[in-house]
Coordinates of C-alpha atoms and ligand atoms in Angstrom, one line a residue:
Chain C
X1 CA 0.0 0.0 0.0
X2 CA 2.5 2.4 1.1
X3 CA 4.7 1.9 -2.2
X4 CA 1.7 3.8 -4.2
X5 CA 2.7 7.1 -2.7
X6 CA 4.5 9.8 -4.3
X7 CA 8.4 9.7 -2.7
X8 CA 7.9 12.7 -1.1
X9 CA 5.0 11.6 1.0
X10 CA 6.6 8.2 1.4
X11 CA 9.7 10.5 3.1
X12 CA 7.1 11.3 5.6
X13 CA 5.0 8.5 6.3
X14 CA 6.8 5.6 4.7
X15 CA 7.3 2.7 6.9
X16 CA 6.3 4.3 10.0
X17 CA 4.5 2.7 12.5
X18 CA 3.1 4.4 15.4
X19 CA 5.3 5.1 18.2
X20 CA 4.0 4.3 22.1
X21 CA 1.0 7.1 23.7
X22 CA 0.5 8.1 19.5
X23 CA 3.8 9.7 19.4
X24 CA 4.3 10.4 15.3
X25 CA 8.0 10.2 15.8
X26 CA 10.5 7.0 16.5
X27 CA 11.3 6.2 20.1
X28 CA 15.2 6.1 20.7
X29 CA 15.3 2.8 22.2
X30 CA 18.8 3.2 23.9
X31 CA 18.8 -0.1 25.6
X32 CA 21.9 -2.5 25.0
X33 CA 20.2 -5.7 24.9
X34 CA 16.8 -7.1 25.2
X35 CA 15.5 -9.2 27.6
X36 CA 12.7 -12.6 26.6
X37 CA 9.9 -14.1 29.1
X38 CA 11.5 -17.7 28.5
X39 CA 14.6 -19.2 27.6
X40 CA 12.7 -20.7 24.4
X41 CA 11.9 -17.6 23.2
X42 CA 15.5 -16.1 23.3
X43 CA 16.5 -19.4 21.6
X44 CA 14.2 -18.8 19.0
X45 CA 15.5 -15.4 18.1
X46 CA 19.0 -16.7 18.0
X47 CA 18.2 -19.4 16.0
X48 CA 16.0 -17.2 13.3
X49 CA 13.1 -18.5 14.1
X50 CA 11.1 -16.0 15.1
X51 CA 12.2 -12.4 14.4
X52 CA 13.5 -10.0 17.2
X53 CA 16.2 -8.1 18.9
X54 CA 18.5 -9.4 21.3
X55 CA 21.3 -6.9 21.3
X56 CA 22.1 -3.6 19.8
X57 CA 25.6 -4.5 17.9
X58 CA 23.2 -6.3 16.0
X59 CA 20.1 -4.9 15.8
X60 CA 18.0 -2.2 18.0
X61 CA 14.2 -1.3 16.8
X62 CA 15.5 2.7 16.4
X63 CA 18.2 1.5 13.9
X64 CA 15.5 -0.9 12.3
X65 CA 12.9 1.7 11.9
X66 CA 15.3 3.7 9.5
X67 CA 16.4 0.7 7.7
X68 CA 13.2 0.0 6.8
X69 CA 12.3 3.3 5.7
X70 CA 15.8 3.6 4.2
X71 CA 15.0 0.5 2.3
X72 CA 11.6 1.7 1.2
X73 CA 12.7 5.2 -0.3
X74 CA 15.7 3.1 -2.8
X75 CA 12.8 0.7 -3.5
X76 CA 15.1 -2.3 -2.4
X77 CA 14.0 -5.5 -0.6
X78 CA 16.3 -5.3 2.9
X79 CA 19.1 -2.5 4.4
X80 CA 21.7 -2.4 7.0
X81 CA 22.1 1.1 8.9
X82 CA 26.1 1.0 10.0
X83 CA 28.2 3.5 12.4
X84 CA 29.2 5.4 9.4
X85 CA 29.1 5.6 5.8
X86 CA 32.8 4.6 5.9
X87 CA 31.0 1.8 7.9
X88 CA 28.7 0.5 5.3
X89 CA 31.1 0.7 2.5
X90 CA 33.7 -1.5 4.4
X91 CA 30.9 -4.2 5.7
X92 CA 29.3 -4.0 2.5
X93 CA 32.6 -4.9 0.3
X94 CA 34.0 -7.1 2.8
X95 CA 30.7 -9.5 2.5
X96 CA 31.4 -10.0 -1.0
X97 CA 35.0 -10.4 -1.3
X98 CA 38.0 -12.9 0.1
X99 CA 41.3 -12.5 -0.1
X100 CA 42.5 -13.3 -3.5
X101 CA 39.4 -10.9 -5.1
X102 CA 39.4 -7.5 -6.9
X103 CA 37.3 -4.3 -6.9
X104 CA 36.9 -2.8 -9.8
X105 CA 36.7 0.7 -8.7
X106 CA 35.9 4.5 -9.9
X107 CA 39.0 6.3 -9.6
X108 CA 37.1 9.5 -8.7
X109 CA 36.0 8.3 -5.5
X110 CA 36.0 10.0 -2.2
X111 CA 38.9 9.9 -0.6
X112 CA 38.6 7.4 2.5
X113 CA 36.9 5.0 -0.1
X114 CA 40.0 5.3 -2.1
X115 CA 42.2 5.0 1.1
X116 CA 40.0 1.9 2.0
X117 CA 40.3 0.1 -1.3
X118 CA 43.9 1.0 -2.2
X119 CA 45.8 0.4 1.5
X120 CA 43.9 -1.2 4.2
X121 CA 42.1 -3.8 2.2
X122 CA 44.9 -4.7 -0.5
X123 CA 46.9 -5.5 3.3
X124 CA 44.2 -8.8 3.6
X125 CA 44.5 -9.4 0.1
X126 CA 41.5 -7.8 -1.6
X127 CA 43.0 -5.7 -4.3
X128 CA 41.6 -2.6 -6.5
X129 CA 41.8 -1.6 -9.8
X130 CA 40.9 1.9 -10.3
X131 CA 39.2 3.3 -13.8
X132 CA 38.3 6.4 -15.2
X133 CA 34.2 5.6 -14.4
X134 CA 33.0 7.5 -17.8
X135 CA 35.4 5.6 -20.0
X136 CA 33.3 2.9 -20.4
X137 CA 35.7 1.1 -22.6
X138 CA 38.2 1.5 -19.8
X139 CA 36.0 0.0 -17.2
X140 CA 35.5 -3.1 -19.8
X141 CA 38.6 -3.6 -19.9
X142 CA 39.3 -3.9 -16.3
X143 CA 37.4 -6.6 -15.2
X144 CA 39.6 -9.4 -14.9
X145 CA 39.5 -12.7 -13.8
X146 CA 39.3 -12.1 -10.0
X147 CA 36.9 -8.9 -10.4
X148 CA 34.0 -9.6 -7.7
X149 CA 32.5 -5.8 -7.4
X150 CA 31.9 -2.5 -9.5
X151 CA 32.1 0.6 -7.0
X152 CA 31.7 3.7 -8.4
X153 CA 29.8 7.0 -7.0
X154 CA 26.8 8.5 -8.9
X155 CA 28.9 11.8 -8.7
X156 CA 32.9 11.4 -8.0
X157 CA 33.3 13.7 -4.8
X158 CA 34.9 15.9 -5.2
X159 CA 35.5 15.1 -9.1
X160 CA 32.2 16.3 -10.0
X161 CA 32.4 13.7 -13.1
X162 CA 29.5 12.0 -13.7
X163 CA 29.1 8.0 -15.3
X164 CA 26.7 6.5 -16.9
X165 CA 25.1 4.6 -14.6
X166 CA 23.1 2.3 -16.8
X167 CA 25.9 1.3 -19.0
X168 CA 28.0 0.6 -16.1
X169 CA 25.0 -1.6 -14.7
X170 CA 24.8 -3.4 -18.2
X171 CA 29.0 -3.9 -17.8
X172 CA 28.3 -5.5 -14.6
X173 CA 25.6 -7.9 -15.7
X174 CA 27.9 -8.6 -18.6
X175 CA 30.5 -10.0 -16.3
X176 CA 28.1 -11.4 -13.8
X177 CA 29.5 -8.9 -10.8
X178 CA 27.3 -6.5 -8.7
X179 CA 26.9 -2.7 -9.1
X180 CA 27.8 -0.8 -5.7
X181 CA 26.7 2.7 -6.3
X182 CA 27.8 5.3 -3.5
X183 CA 24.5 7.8 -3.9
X184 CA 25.5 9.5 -0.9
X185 CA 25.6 13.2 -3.2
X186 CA 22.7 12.5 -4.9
X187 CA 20.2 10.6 -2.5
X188 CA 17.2 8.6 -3.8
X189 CA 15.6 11.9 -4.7
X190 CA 17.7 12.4 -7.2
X191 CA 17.9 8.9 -8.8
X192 CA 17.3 5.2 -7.0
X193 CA 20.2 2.8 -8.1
X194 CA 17.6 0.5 -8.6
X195 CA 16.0 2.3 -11.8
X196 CA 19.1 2.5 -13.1
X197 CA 20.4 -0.9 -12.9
X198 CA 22.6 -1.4 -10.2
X199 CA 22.4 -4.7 -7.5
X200 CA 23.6 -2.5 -4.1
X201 CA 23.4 0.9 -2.8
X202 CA 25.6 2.3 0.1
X203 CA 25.2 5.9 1.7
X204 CA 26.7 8.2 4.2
X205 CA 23.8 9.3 5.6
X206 CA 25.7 12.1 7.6
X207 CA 25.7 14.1 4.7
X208 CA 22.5 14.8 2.7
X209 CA 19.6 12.1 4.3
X210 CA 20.6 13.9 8.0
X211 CA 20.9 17.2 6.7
X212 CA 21.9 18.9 9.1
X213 CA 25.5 17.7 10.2
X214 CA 24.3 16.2 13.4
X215 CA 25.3 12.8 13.5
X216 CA 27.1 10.1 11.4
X217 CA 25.5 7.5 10.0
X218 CA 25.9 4.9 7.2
X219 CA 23.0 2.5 4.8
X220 CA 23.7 -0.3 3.0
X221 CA 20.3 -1.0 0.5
X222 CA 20.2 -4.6 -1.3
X223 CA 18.4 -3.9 -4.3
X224 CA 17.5 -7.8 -4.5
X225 CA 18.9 -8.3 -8.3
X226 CA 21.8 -9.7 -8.2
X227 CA 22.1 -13.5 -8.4
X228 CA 24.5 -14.6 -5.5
X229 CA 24.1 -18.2 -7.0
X230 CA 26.8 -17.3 -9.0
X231 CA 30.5 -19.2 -9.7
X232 CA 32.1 -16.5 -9.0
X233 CA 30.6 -16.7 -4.9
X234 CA 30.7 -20.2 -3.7
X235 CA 30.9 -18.6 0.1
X236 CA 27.5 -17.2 -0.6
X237 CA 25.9 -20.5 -1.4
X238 CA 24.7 -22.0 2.2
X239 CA 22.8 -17.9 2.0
X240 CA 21.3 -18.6 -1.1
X241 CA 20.3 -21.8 -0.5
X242 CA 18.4 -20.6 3.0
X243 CA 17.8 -17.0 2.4
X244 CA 17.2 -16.9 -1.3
X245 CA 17.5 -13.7 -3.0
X246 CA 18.2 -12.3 0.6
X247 CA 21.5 -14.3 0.2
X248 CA 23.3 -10.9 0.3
X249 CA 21.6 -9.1 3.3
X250 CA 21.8 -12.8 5.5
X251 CA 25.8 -12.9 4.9
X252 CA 26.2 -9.3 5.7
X253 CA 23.9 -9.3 8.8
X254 CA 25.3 -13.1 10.0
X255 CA 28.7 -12.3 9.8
X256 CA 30.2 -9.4 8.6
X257 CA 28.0 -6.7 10.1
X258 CA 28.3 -8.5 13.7
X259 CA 31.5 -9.3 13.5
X260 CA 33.0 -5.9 12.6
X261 CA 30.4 -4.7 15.0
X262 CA 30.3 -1.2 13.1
X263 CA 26.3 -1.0 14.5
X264 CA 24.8 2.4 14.2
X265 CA 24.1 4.4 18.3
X266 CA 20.2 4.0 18.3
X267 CA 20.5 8.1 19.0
X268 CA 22.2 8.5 15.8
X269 CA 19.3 6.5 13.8
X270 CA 16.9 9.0 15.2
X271 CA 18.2 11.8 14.3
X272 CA 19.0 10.5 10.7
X273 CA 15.6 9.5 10.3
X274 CA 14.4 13.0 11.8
X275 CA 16.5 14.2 8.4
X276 CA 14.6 12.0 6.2
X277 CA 11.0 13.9 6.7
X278 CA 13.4 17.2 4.5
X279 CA 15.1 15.4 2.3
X280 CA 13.2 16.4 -0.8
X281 CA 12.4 19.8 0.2
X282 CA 16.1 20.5 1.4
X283 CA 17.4 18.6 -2.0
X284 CA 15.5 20.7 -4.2
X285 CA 17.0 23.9 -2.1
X286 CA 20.3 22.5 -2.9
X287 CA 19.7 22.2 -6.2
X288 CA 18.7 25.3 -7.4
X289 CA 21.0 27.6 -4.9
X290 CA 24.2 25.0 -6.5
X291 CA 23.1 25.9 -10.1
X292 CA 22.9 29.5 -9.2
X293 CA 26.1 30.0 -7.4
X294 CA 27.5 28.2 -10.3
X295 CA 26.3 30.0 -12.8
X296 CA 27.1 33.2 -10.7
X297 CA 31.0 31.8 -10.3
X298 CA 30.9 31.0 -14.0
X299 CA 30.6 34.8 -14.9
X300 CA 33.0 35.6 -12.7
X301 CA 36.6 36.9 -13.8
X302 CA 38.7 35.8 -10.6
X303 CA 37.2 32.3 -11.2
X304 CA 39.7 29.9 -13.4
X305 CA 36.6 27.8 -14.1
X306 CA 33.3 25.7 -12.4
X307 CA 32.9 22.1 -11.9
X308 CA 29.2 21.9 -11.9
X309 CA 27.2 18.9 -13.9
X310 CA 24.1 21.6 -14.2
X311 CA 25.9 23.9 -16.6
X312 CA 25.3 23.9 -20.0
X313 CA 28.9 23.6 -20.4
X314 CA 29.6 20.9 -18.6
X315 CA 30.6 17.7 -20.0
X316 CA 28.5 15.8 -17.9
X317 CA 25.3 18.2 -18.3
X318 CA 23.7 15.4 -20.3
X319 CA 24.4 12.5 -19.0
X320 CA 23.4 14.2 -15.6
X321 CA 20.5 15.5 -17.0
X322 CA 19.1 11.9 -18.3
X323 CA 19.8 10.1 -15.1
X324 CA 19.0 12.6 -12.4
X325 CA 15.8 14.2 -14.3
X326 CA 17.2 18.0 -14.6
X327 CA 18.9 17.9 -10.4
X328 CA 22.5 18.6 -10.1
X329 CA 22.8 18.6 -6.4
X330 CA 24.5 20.5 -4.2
X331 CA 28.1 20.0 -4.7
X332 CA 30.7 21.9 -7.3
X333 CA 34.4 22.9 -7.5
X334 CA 35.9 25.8 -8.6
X335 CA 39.3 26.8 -9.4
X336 CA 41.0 30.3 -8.4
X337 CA 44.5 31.4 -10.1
X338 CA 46.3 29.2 -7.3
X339 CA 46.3 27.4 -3.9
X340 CA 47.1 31.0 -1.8
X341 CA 44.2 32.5 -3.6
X342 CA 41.9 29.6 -2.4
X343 CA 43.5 30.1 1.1
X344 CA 42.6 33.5 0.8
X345 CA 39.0 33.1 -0.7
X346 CA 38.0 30.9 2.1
X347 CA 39.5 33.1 4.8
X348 CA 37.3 35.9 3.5
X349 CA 33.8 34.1 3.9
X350 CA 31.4 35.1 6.1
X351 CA 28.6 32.6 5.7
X352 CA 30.3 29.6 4.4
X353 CA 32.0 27.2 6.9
X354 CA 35.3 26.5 6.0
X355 CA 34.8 22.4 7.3
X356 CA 35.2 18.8 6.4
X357 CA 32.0 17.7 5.6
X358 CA 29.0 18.2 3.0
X359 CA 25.3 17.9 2.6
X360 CA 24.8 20.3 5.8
X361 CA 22.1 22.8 5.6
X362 CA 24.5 25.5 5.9
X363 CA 26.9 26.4 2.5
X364 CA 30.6 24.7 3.4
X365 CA 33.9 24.7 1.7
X366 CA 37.2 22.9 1.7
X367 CA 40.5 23.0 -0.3
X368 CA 40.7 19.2 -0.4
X369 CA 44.7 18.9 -1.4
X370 CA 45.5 20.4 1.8
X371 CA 43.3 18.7 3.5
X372 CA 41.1 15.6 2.9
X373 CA 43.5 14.4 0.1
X374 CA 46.8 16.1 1.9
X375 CA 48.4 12.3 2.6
X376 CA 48.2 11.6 -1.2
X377 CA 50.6 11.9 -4.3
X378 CA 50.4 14.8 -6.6
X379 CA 49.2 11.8 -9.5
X380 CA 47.0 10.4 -6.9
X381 CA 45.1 13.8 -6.1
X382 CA 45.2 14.2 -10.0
X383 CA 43.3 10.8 -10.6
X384 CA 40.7 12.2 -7.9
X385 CA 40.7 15.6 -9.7
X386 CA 42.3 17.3 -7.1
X387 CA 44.5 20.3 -7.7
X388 CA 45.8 22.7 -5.6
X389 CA 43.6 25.9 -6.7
X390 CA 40.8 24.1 -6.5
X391 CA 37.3 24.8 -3.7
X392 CA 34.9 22.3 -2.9
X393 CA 31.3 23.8 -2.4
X394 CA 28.6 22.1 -0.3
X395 CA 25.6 24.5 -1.4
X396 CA 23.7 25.1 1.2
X397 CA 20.0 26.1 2.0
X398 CA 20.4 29.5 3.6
X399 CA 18.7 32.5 1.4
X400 CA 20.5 31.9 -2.5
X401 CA 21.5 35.3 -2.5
X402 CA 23.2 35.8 0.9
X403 CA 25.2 33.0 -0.3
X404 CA 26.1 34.1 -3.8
X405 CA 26.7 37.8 -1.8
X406 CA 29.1 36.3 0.6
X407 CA 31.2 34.5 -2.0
X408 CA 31.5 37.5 -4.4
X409 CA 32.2 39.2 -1.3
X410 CA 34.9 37.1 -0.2
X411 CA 36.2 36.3 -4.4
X412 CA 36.5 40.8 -4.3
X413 CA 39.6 40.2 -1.5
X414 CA 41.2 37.2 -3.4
Chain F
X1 CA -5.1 -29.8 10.4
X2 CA -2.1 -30.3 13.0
X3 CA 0.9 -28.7 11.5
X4 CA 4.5 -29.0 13.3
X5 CA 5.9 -24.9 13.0
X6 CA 9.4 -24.1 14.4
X7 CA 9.2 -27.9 16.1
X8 CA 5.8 -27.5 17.8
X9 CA 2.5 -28.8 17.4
X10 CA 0.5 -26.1 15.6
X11 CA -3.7 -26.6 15.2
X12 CA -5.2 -25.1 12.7
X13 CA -8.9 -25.1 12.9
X14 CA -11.2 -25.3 10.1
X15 CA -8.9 -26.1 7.1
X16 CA -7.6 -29.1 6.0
X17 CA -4.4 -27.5 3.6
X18 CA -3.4 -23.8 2.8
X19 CA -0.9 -22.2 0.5
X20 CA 2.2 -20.8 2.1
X21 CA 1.0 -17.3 1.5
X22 CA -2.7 -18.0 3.6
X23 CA -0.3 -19.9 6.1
X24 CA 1.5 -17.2 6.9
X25 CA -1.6 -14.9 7.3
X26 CA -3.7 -17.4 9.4
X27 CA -0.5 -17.7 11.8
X28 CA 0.3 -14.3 12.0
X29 CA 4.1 -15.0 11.0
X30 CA 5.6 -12.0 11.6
X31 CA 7.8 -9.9 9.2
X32 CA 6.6 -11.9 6.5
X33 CA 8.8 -10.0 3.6
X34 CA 11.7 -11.2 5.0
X35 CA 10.8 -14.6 6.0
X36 CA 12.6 -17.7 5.1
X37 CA 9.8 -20.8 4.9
X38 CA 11.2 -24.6 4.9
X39 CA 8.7 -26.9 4.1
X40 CA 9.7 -30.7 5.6
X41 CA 13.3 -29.8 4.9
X42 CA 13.0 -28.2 2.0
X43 CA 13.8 -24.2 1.7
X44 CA 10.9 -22.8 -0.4
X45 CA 11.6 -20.0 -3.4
X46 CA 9.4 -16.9 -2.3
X47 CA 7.7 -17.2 -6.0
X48 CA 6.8 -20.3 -5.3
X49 CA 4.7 -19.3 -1.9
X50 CA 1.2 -19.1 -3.5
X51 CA 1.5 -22.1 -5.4
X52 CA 3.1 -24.7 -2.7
X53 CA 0.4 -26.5 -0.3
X54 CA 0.2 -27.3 3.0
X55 CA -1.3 -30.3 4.7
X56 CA -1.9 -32.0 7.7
X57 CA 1.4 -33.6 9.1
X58 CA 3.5 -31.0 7.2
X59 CA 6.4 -30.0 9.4
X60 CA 7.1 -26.1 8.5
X61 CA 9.9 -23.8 9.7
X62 CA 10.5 -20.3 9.5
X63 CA 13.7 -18.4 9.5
X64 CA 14.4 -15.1 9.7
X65 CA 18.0 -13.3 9.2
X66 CA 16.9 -10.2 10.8
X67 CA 17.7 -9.3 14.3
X68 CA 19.0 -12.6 15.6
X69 CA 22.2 -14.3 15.2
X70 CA 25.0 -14.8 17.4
Ligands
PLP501 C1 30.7 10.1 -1.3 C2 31.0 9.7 0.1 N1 31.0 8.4 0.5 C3 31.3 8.0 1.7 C4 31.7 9.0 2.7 C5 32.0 8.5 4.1 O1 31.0 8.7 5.0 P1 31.2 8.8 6.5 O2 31.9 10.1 6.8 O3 29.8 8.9 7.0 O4 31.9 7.6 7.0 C6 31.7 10.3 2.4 C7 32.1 11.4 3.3 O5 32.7 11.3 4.4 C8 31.4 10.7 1.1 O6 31.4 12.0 0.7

């Protein structure tokens, strides 16, 4: 019943049940473990035969209460809400590959996915190849023998390139491998993985879905397609053959997620879920405030050039266009004549919050090559689009012009 | 019919068999998206629900993924 509702009302109402006394929000149930009338019954949870929590590692009904709304909004069939988005990515690879396996990876990912793939994983023996994501021939190319996963962001942050999804999906099928899509930048208002083909979605639902930098959180979504049946997963087969197409979900939430034990604080889950309710509104604020400053920083002569998939100039205006019907989100870079004129841009904002994060309702910034890329190589910041006169934006939601005021303000001292 | 759910008798008054998908109305069967259904040993394909019959003696189980584990 509650899939025939437009998304925006399923934001609000979607997989909600009432709370205790009528209350219309979720309780925070900030209990560590919960306790069963019988010894039977408890055995009956642990053995899966009847559903339930039993401790909050692995599940609490705060953190289930935004997976299934979570899970309803991506139109997938089960989720997993984790302590981070770093969280999810990490459980969610690490279920589907062993030692001796390959990612096949965007190379425009954020940075602590990159630092995840390329130096803490390849130390067990999971190794990464890293492609260009809109050189599709590129990306054919690079699934070998031991590829297990496609990983790739619906926008590379901060790369601001854009792939198409689809084809990527059909690459994947191709080679009988799973899609991971990071949405994180583009949220399932702005496209569900699932319509565009791809078997898993992860998020860092600290950014856009909480909105309003708050708390960190993480989602993995199974979109139910992919066929864990497959040669290339023998350790999925006892999950397939008891959980079906759930295969995926069941191996995460049996071993992976439990035993990393990266479980979301049921506080945390309530205040991402309190985020939810905006998302659209928020989104669409984004949006059209990103496109503006753009536009506005375009024009501007102190400006090198704009990183933005909503201008008509854009390389990726197109492709953005197609798959994100017309949004752009809230993220673009920027280039000033060199790194000491960014240092001096940011210095001179006002409203904008020069910070490590994005997706907050107030307008941020960052020079990444000093700082969230500052461990990496000149050729490795260049393979993330990183260069050293280049801004990260985070649009915010504040009044459009105070925040295009405040950055012409700030560009007039550069 | 007398069914044997999860290892326990189970009465079920007034019918004498039921597809999977009735069976887990008339019990209630909580969560029944994500519900695993074994039927005498055998795990059942979720298509398959409507179409696969239940009947006295039957020994059903159902498993869920969701909250419990070790
Ligand atoms: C695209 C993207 N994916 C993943 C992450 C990691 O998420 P978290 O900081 O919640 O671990 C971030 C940001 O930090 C991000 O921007």
């Amino acid at each position: 019943m509650e899939k025939k509702w437009d998304f925006e009302t399923l934001l609000i109402h979607g997989g909600l049940e009432p709370g205790p006394a009528g209350a219309t929000t979720v309780p925070i149930v900030q209990s560590s473990a919960f306790a069963y009338d019988s010894a039977d019954a408890l055995e009956d949870v642990f053995r899966g035969r009847r559903p339930g929590q039993v401790y909050t590692r692995i599940g609490n009904p705060t953190t289930e209460s935004l997976e299934k709304r979570l899970t309803l909004l991506e139109d997938g069939i089960a989720g997993i809400v984790t302590a981070s988005g770093m969280a999810a990515i990490s459980t969610a690879v690490l279920t589907i590959l062993r030692s001796g396996d390959e990612i096949l990876s965007s190379s425009s990912v954020f940075g602590g996915t990159f630092s995840l793939f390329r130096d803490t994983l390849s130390s067990y023996g999971i190794g990464v190849r890293f492609v260009d994501p809109t050189d599709l021939k590129a990306v054919r190319e690079g699934v070998g023998e031991r590829t297990r996963l496609l990983f790739v962001e619906t926008i590379g942050n901060p790369k601001m390139d854009v792939p198409d999804i689809a084809a990527l999906a059909e690459i994947a099928r191709e080679a009988k491998i799973p899609l991971m899509l990071d949405a994180t930048v583009t949220t399932p208002w702005m496209a569900r993985g699932k319509d565009l083909g791809a078997d898993l979605v992860v998020h860092s639902t600290s950014k856009f879905i909480n909105g309003s930098g708050s708390a960190i959180g993480g989602a993995i979504i199974d979109l139910g397609r992919f066929d864990w049946g497959g040669e290339k997963y023998p350790h999925f087969a006892p999950f397939v053959k008891k959980f079906g197409r759930f295969a995926f979900t069941a191996r995460a939430r049996k071993l992976v997620h439990k035993d990393l034990g990266a479980c979301a604080a049921p506080m945390n889950s309530f205040l991402l879920a309190e985020g939810i309710e905006t998302l659209a509104l928020r989104m669409e604020r984004h949006c059209s405030s990103a496109l503006r400053l753009a536009s506005f920083l375009r024009e501007h002569p102190k400006v090198r050039w704009v990183n933005y998939p909503g201008l008509p100039d854009s390389p990726f205006q197109d492709i953005a266009s197609r798959q994100f019907g017309g949004r752009y989100g809230a993220l673009l870079t920027f280039g000033l004549p060199d790194k000491e004129a960014a240092f001096r841009f940011i210095n001179a904002l006002r409203l904008a919050r020069n910070l490590a994060n994005i997706g907050d309702a107030k307008t941020l910034v960052i020079h990444p090559a000093s700082t969230i890329c500052c461990d990496y190589t000149p050729e490795e910041k260049a393979l993330m689009g990183v260069t050293e006169e280049l801004v990260r934006v985070s649009v915010g939601i504040e009044a459009p012009g105070d925040i295009v005021g405040d950055f012409a303000q700030a560009l007039e001292q550069v | 019919m007398t069914l044997t759910v999860n290892g326990k008798p189970a009465a079920i008054d007034g019918k004498v068999e039921l597809n999977v998908t009735e069976l887990l109305s008339v019990l209630k069967v909580e969560q029944p998206d994500y519900v695993t259904v074994e039927l005498n040993g055998e795990i059942l394909e979720r298509d398959n629900f409507p179409a696969t019959v239940v009947r006295d003696g039957d020994a059903v189980e159902f498993l869920y993924f969701m909250g419990g584990g070790r």
